[in-house]
Amino acid sequence: MFYLHDLYCPECGAVFATGALHTFCTACRSPLLARYDLARARAELDRAAFSARPRGMWRWHELLPVRDPACRLALGEGDCPLLTAPRLSTALGLPHLFIKDESFNPTGSFKARGMAAAVSAALELGVRELVVPTAGNAGGALAAYAARAGLPAHVFMPADAPAANVVEARLYGADVQLVAGLISDAGRLAAAAAAEHGWFDVSTFKEPYRVEGKKIMGYELAEEFGWSLPDVIIYPTGGGTGLVGMWKAFAELAELGWLVDDRRPRMVSVQAAGCAPIVRAFDLGAERAEFFAGAATLAAGLRVPGPFADRLILRSLRESGGTAVAVGDDEILAAQRELAQAEGIFAAPEGAATLAGLRRLAAEGWVRPGERVVLFNTGAGLKYLDGVSA
Ligand SMILES: *Cc1c(COP(=O)(O)O)cnc(C)c1O
Ligand SMILES: [Zn+2]
């Protein structure tokens, strides 16, 4: 049973057939999105069957883009715990606070979900060699899934990326090129190398399937909340894959008829004040985000000055009635310590940023006490020990 129908450009409506490799819409430089035959899926699929399957991202394979089970690379990604946060709940006056702890994924970050989907699809479509520019974690995740697939991988990463990301990617056998500059500079080098050598570039949103892996976070949340979605989701936004993916998942879930009501979460982007292109564009009411010059933050995964999917991110925030918040690195470090000491969760700085953002929104009354709020801890704090002393 396979339901992927086609790929489409959300800006110009161009349609692309499945069964072939695609990147992005060359006419308008927009990401492409996967479209499923959800009317047929609605008639044929029963949501209860998904809940009865063994845990992991691939239990949702009918809503994913890989047809051949042998191509579905699995290292234990997905079904990360949805934790309560009792002490923080009390401190913030928010009784219904949850943390989706994505640090449980292979390679210690939720990049595993996206790369599991993208590398599996690439394997099925005959790709021989892969490349990615990364702020760090996507490089480790690509390297792991490429190793699993038996395919060579090349990773372009800023020279000051966390050491764990360089070490893991090399250990998994990837060729790692350290780049002077940011992920945007790495992106240019990766694109040039891809063109020169015929490698397939799995940059964020420059192929259509990483977002499909990450959307499964939305399916898991729906299931975990009894098919009635939470009120607020706070997401640390770099390239925006998970944010756009979950918003897409909620639309798919509605079309499948699996939700018990029409409520949708308000989606919140948290960014670091030192690199906040989405927050700035949101505040300006702009449709596009301008390149954020001089980007600097210790939250490596948020150091994305020019997100390729800016239009989709901003649209998800606005359609959902959400917002965007920038927090300082000092607030991120304080929140990281607080999550560790109050709840026993050693979050990545990016994950900790969501708590710093929530603190602001709760103080402003934007989040109300009765609401069900989900923070995303997107990675393991243990991957960020460079220069740290306790
Ligand atoms: C990449 C990354 C992010 C940002 O995710 P996007 O989906 O690109 O916005 C957040 N946290 C961590 C730990 C990351 O590695
Ligand atoms: Zn287009």
JSON list of C-alpha atoms and ligand atoms in Angstrom, two decimals, residues 109-111 137 214 235-242 301-302 348 350 378-379 384, ligand 1:
[
{"chain": "A", "resi": 109, "resn": "SER", "atom": "CA", "xyz": [19.04, 14.76, 17.53]},
{"chain": "A", "resi": 110, "resn": "PHE", "atom": "CA", "xyz": [15.82, 14.86, 15.55]},
{"chain": "A", "resi": 111, "resn": "LYS", "atom": "CA", "xyz": [17.83, 15.29, 12.35]},
{"chain": "A", "resi": 137, "resn": "ASN", "atom": "CA", "xyz": [23.64, 17.58, 13.53]},
{"chain": "A", "resi": 214, "resn": "LYS", "atom": "CA", "xyz": [10.06, 15.21, 10.46]},
{"chain": "A", "resi": 235, "resn": "TYR", "atom": "CA", "xyz": [9.84, 24.83, 18.10]},
{"chain": "A", "resi": 236, "resn": "PRO", "atom": "CA", "xyz": [13.48, 25.98, 17.86]},
{"chain": "A", "resi": 237, "resn": "THR", "atom": "CA", "xyz": [13.67, 27.08, 14.26]},
{"chain": "A", "resi": 238, "resn": "GLY", "atom": "CA", "xyz": [16.69, 26.92, 11.99]},
{"chain": "A", "resi": 239, "resn": "GLY", "atom": "CA", "xyz": [15.70, 25.66, 8.55]},
{"chain": "A", "resi": 240, "resn": "GLY", "atom": "CA", "xyz": [12.15, 25.07, 9.77]},
{"chain": "A", "resi": 241, "resn": "THR", "atom": "CA", "xyz": [11.78, 21.45, 8.65]},
{"chain": "A", "resi": 242, "resn": "GLY", "atom": "CA", "xyz": [9.93, 20.20, 11.71]},
{"chain": "A", "resi": 301, "resn": "GLY", "atom": "CA", "xyz": [21.32, 24.40, 14.91]},
{"chain": "A", "resi": 302, "resn": "LEU", "atom": "CA", "xyz": [19.71, 27.85, 15.01]},
{"chain": "A", "resi": 348, "resn": "ALA", "atom": "CA", "xyz": [20.62, 20.84, 23.57]},
{"chain": "A", "resi": 350, "resn": "GLU", "atom": "CA", "xyz": [18.30, 24.73, 20.78]},
{"chain": "A", "resi": 378, "resn": "THR", "atom": "CA", "xyz": [15.51, 18.72, 19.58]},
{"chain": "A", "resi": 379, "resn": "GLY", "atom": "CA", "xyz": [18.82, 17.23, 20.68]},
{"chain": "A", "resi": 384, "resn": "TYR", "atom": "CA", "xyz": [27.67, 20.37, 23.01]},
{"chain": "B", "resi": 1, "resn": "LIG", "atom": "C1", "xyz": [18.76, 21.48, 13.07]},
{"chain": "B", "resi": 1, "resn": "LIG", "atom": "C2", "xyz": [18.39, 21.67, 14.47]},
{"chain": "B", "resi": 1, "resn": "LIG", "atom": "C3", "xyz": [17.35, 22.53, 14.83]},
{"chain": "B", "resi": 1, "resn": "LIG", "atom": "C4", "xyz": [16.57, 23.34, 13.82]},
{"chain": "B", "resi": 1, "resn": "LIG", "atom": "O1", "xyz": [15.72, 22.49, 13.12]},
{"chain": "B", "resi": 1, "resn": "LIG", "atom": "P1", "xyz": [15.01, 22.93, 11.77]},
{"chain": "B", "resi": 1, "resn": "LIG", "atom": "O2", "xyz": [14.01, 21.89, 11.50]},
{"chain": "B", "resi": 1, "resn": "LIG", "atom": "O3", "xyz": [16.10, 23.02, 10.75]},
{"chain": "B", "resi": 1, "resn": "LIG", "atom": "O4", "xyz": [14.41, 24.26, 12.02]},
{"chain": "B", "resi": 1, "resn": "LIG", "atom": "C5", "xyz": [17.01, 22.63, 16.18]},
{"chain": "B", "resi": 1, "resn": "LIG", "atom": "N1", "xyz": [17.68, 21.91, 17.10]},
{"chain": "B", "resi": 1, "resn": "LIG", "atom": "C6", "xyz": [18.68, 21.07, 16.80]},
{"chain": "B", "resi": 1, "resn": "LIG", "atom": "C7", "xyz": [19.37, 20.32, 17.89]},
{"chain": "B", "resi": 1, "resn": "LIG", "atom": "C8", "xyz": [19.07, 20.91, 15.47]},
{"chain": "B", "resi": 1, "resn": "LIG", "atom": "O5", "xyz": [20.06, 20.06, 15.16]}
]
